Short mmCIF file of C-alpha atoms in Angstrom, two decimals:
data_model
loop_
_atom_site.label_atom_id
_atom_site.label_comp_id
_atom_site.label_asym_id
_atom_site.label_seq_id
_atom_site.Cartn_x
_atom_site.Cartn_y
_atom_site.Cartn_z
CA UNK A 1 -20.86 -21.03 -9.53
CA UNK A 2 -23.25 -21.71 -12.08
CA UNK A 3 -24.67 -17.89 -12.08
CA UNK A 4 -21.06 -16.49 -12.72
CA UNK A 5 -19.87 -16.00 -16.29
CA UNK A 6 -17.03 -18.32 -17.23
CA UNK A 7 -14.58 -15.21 -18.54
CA UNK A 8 -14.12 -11.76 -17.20
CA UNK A 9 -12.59 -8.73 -18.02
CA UNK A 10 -9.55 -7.39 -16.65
CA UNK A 11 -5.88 -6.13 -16.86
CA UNK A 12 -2.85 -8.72 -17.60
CA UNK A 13 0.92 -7.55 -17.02
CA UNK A 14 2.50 -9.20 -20.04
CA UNK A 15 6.18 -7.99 -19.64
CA UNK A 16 8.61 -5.57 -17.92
CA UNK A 17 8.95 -2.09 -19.29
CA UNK A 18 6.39 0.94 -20.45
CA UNK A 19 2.33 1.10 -20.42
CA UNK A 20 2.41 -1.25 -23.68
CA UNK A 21 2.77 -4.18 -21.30
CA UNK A 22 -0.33 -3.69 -19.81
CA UNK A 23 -3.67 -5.30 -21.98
CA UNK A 24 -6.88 -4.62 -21.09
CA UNK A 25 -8.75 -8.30 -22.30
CA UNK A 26 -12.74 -9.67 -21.90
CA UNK A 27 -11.75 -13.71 -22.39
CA UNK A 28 -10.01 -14.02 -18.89
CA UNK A 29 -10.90 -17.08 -17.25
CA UNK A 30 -13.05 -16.28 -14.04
CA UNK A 31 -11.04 -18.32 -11.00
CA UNK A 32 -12.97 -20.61 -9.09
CA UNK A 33 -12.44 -20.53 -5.01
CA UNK A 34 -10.41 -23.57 -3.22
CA UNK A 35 -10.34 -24.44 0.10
CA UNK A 36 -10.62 -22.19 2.18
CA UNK A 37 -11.03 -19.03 -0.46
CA UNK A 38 -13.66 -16.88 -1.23
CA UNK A 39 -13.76 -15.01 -5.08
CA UNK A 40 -14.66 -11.12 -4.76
CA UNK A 41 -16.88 -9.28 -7.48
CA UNK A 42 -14.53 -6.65 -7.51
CA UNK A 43 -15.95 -2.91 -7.30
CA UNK A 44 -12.74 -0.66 -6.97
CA UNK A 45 -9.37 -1.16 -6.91
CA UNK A 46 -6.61 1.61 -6.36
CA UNK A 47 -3.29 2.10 -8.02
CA UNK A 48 0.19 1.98 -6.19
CA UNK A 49 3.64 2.49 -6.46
CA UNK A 50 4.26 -1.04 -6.33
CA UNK A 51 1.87 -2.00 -9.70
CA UNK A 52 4.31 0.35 -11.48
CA UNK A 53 7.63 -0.83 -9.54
CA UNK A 54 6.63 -4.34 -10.71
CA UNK A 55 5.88 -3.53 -14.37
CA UNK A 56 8.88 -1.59 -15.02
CA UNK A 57 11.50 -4.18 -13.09
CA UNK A 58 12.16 -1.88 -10.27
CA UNK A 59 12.04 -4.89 -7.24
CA UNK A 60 15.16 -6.45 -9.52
CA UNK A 61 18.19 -6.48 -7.65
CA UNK A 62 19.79 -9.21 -9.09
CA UNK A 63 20.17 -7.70 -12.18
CA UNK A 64 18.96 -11.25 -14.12
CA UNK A 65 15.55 -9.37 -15.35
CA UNK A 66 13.68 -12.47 -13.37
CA UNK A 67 13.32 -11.58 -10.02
CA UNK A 68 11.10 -8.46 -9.90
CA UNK A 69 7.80 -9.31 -7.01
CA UNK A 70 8.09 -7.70 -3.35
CA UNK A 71 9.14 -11.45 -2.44
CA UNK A 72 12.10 -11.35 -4.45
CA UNK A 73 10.73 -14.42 -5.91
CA UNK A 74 10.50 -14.56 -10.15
CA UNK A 75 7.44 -13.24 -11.08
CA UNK A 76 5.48 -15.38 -13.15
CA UNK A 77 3.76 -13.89 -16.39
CA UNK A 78 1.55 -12.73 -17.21
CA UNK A 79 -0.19 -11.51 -14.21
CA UNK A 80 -2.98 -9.68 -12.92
CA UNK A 81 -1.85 -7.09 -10.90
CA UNK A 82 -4.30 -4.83 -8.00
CA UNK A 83 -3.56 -5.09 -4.48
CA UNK A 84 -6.44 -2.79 -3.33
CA UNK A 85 -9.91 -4.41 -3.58
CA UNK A 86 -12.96 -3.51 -2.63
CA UNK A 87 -15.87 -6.04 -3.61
CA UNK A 88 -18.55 -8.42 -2.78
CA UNK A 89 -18.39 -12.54 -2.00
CA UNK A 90 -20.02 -14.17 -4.66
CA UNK A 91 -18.43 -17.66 -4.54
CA UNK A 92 -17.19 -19.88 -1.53
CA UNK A 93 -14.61 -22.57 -1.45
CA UNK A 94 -14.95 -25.65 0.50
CA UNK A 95 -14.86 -24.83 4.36
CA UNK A 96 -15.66 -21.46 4.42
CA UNK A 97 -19.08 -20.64 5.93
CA UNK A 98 -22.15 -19.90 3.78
CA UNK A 99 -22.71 -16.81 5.45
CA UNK A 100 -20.21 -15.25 4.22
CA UNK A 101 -21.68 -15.09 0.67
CA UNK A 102 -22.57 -11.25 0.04
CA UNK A 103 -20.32 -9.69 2.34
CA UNK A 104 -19.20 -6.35 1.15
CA UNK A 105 -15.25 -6.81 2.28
CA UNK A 106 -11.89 -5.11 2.16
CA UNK A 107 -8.75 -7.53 1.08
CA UNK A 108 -5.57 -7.62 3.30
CA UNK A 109 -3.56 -8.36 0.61
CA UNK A 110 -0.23 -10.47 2.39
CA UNK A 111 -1.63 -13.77 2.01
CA UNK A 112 -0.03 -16.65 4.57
CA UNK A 113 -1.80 -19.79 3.00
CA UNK A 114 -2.84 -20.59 -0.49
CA UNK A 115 -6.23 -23.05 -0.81
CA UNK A 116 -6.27 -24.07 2.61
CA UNK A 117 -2.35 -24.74 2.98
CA UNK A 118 0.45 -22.83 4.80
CA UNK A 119 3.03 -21.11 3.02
CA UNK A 120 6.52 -20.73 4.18
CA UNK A 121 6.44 -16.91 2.88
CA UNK A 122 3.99 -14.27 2.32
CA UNK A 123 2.64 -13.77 -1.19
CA UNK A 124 1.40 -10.63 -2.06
CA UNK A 125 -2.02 -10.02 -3.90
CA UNK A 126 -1.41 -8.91 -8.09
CA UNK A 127 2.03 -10.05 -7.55
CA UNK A 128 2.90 -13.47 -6.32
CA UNK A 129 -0.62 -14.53 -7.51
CA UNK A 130 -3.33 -12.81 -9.07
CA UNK A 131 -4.94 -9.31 -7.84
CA UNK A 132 -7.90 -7.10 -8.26
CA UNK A 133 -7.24 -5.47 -12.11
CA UNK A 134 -10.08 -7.45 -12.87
CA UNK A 135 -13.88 -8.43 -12.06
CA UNK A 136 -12.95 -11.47 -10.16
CA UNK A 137 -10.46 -12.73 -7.75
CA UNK A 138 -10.01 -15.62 -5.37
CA UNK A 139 -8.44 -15.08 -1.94
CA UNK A 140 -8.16 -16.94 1.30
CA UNK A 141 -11.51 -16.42 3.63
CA UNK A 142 -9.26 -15.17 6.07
CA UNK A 143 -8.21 -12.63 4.08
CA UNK A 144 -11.37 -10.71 3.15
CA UNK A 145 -12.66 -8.68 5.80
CA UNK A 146 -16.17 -7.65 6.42
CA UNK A 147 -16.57 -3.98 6.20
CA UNK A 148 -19.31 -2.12 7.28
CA UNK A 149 -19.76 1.77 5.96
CA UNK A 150 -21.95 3.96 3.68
CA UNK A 151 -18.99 4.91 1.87
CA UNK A 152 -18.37 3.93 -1.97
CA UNK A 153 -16.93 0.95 -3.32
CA UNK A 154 -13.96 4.03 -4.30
CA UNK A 155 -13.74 5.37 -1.44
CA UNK A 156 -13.25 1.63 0.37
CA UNK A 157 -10.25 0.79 -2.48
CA UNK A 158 -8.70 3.65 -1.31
CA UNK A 159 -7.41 2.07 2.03
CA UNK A 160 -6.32 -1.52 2.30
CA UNK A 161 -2.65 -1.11 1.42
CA UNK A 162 -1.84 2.47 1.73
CA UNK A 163 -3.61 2.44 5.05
CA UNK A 164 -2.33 -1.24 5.85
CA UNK A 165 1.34 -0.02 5.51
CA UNK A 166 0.54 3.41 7.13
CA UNK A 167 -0.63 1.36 10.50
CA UNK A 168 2.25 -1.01 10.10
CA UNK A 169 4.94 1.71 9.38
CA UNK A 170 3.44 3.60 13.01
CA UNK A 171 2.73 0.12 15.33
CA UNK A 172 5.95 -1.12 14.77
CA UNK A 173 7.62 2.06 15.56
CA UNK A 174 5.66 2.35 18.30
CA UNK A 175 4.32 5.85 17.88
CA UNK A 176 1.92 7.22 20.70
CA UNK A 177 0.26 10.35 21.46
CA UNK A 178 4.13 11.79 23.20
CA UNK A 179 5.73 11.82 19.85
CA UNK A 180 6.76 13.85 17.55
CA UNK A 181 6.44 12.25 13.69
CA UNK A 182 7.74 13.23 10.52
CA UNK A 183 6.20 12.00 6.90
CA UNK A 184 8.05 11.85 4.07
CA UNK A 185 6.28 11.77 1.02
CA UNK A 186 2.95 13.26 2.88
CA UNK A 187 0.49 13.29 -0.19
CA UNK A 188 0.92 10.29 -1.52
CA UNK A 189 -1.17 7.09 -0.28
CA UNK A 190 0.64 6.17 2.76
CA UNK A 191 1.95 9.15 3.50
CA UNK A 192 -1.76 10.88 3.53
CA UNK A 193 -2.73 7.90 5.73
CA UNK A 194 0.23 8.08 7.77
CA UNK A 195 -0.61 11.78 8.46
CA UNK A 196 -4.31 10.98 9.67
CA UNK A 197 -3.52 7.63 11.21
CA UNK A 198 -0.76 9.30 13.47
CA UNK A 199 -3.17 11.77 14.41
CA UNK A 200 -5.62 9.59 15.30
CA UNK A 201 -3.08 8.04 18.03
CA UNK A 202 -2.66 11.58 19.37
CA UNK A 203 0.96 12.06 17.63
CA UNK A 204 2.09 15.91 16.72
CA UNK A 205 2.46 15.45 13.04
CA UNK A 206 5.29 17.29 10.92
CA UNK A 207 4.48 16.21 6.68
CA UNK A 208 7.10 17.01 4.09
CA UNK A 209 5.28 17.48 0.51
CA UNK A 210 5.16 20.29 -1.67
CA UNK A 211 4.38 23.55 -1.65
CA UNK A 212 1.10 23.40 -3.29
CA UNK A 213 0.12 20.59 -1.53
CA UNK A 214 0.92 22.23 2.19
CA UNK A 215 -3.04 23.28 2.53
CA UNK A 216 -4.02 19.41 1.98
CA UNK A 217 -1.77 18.10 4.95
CA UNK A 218 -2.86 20.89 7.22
CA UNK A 219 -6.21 20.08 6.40
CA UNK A 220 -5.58 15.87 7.54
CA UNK A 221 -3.98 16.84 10.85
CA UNK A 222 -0.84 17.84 10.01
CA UNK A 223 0.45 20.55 12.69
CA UNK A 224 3.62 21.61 10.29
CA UNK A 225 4.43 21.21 6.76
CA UNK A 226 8.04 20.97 5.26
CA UNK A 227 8.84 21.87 1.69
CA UNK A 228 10.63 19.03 -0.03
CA UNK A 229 12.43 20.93 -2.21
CA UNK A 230 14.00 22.79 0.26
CA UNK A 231 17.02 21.02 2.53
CA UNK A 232 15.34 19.43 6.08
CA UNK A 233 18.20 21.23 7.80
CA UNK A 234 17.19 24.63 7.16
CA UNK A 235 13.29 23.82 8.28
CA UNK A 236 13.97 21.66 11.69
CA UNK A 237 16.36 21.19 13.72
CA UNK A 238 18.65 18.58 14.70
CA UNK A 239 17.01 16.11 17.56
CA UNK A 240 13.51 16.94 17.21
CA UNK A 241 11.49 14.45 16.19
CA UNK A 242 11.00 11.16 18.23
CA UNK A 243 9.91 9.03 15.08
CA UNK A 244 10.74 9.16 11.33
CA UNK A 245 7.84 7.66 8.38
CA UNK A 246 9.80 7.90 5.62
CA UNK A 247 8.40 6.94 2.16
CA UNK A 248 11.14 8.70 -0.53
CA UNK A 249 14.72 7.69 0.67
CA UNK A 250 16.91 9.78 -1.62
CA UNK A 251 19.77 12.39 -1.36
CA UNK A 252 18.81 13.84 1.33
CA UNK A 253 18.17 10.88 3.96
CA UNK A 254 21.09 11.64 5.93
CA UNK A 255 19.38 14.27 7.36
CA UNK A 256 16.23 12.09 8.70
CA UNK A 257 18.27 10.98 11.04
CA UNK A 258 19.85 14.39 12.25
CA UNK A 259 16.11 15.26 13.29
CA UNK A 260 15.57 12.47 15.13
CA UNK A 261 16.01 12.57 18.63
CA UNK A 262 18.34 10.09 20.75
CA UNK A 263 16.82 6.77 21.11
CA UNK A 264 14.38 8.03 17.93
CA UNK A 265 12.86 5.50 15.48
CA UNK A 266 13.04 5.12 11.85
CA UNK A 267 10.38 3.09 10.01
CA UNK A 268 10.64 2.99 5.87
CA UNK A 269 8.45 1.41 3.54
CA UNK A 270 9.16 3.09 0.05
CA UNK A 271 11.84 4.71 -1.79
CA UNK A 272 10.41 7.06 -4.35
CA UNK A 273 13.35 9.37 -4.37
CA UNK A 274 15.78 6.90 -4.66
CA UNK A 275 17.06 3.32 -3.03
CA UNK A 276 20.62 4.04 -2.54
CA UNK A 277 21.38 6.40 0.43
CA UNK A 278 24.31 6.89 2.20
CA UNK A 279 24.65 5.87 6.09
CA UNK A 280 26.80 7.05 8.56
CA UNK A 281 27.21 4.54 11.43
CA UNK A 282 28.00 6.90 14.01
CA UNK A 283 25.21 8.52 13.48
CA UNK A 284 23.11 4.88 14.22
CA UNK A 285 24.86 3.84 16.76
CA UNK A 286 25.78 6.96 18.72
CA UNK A 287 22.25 7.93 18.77
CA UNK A 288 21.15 4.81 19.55
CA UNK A 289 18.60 4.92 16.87
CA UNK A 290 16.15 2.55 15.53
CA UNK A 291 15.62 1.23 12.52
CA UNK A 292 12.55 -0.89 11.18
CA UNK A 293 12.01 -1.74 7.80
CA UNK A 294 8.11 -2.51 7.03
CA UNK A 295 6.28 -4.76 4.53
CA UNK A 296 4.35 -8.03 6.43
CA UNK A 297 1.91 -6.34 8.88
CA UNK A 298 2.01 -7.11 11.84
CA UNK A 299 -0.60 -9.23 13.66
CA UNK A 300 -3.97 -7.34 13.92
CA UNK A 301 -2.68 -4.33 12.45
CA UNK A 302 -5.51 -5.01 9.35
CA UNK A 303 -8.32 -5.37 11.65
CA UNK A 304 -7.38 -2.19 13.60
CA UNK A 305 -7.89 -0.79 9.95
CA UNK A 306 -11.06 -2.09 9.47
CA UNK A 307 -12.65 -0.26 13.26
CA UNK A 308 -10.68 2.64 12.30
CA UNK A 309 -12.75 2.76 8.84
CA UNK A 310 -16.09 2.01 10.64
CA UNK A 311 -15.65 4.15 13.14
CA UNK A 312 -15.18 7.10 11.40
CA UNK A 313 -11.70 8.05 12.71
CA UNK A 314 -10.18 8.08 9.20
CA UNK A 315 -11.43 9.49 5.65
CA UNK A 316 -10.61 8.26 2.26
CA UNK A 317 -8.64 10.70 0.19
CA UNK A 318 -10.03 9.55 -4.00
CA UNK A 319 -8.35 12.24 -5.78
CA UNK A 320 -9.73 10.59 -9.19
CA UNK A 321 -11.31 7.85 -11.16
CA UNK A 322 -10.82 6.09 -13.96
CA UNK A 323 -12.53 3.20 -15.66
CA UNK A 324 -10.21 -0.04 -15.46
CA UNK A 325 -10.26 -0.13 -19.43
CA UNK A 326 -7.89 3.25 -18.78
CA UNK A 327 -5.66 1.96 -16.72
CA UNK A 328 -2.64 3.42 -18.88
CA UNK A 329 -4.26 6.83 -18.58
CA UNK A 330 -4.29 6.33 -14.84
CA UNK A 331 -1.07 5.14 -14.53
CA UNK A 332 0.23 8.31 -15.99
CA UNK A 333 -1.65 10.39 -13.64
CA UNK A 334 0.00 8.64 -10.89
CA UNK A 335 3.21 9.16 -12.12
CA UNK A 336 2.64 12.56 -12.75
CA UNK A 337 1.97 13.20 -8.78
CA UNK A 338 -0.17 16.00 -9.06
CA UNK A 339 -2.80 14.32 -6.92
CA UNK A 340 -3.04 14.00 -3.17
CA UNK A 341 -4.47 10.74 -2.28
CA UNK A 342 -5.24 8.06 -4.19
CA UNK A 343 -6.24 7.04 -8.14
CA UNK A 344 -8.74 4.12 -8.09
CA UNK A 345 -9.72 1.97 -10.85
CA UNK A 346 -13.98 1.28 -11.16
CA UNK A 347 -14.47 -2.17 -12.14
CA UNK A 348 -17.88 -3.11 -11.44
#
């Protein structure tokens, strides 16, 4: 550790609320690896919906202000935030072998032990401990997985959790090459990924996004396109799709599950349009529908990630960068959804 600089620079989430809680800083203390843990220069990291769900209190339900992580746990402040790293071993903790200094890596970012020791409950990287808004970050070896591709540090960012979730969202609804899928929410992160990753398994692929975004989906493997500002039920018909992705919730979730077929599948990980919908019960149970909600991935779904990346089978969607310094400015452009893709951070 002597050849690493005792303070970094990097991003701390000081507060609930606007951009204002966010300070860039240069006198963070650079962590040092326990058992078990490796620390990451980091290259890129990518933005989500979840770094601005945490900053502005969305993951509350309690209402006490306290509780506002993935885990429902209190979040403890402040906190580097990130969950999509791309970087380089520079440091190892006791009992993790010395070959794995100067791996190039991708982070799975659901942690199961912290230095060395179990924990009863996932944490999740830039939220239950610290993440990748910065130029250093311990995580467990097991964690950090060896990547091996010519493409940029960027490009790499641009996969772990959209990609991650994506994977999850479609292995535990079981999709295969006989179904019929539709994506809400198509251009975002998982939603793109979603698209290409239920492709890959040989799945027809139907993406709701908008208008001006219709050529982009096509373009991933989408065989159909839906506007989203238009009602589902005048662009498919009832009992038609075997498996719902569904990203946005909102208004007009009823209607996912008119389109899905008897004994279809509905697997949600988001709820950009809105966390409240309304449910009829017949609907569930006369259908005999299924329902899986989708956050810890299941076992081996991150490595499947990983061949998918060096294999080729999947492309990274970088729709722009920004400097971590900017991280307000990028921020904004996410939450202007213009972009189709992702918005990474450079931090090396």
């Amino acid at each position: 550790m002597n050849h690493l600089p005792s303070s970094m620079h990097g991003v701390v989430l000081t507060g609930f609320g606007e951009l204002e809680q966010l300070h860039y800083r240069s006198d963070l203390p650079v962590p040092q690896p326990g058992p078990q843990e490796v620390l990451i220069r980091v290259g890129a990291a990518a933005v989500n919906n979840t770094d601005i769900n945490v900053r502005i209190g969305w993951y509350n339900r309690s209402g006490d202000g306290e509780a506002a992580g993935w885990s429902g746990q209190a979040l403890q402040l402040p906190r580097v935030q990130g969950a999509d790293v791309c970087g380089e071993i520079v440091a190892i903790g006791k009992g993790v072998e010395p070959k794995r200094l100067g791996q190039r890596v991708l982070v799975d970012p659901c942690f199961w032990q912290q230095h060395g020791q179990a924990l009863s409950q996932p944490w999740y990287m830039g939220y239950d401990c610290d993440g990748g808004f910065a130029e250093y970050v311990c995580v467990p070896s097991d964690n950090a997985y060896a990547v091996r591709s010519a493409l940029s540090d960027s490009e790499l960012a641009s996969f772990p959790c959209s990609y991650s979730t994506a994977e999850n969202l479609l292995t535990k609804a079981r999709v295969s090459a006989s179904d019929t899928v539709l994506v809400t929410g198509a251009s975002g992160g998982v939603g793109s990924a979603a698209v290409q990753l239920a492709k890959a398994r040989g799945a027809r692929v139907l993406a709701v996004t908008s208008a001006s975004k219709a050529a982009d989906l096509l373009a991933l493997g989408a065989e159909q396109t839906l506007d989203r500002q238009q009602l589902l039920s005048e662009q498919l018909a009832d009992n038609s799709v075997d498996v719902v992705i569904d990203l946005v919730g909102g208004e007009q979730w009823p209607q996912l599950l008119d389109v899905l077929k008897p004994h279809g599948r509905y697997a949600v990980s988001g709820a950009i349009g809105g966390a409240h919908v309304s449910l009829d019960l017949r609907t569930l149970y006369l259908k005999d529908l299924s329902f899986f909600g989708c956050t810890v991935l299941e076992p081996g779904v991150f490595a499947q990630l990983i061949a998918r990346i060096e294999q080729g089978q999947i492309k990274p969607l970088v729709a722009a960068r920004y400097p971590l310094k900017d991280i307000a400015q990028a921020q904004q452009a996410f939450l202007a959804k213009q972009h189709t893709g992702k918005i990474v951070l450079t931090v090396a």
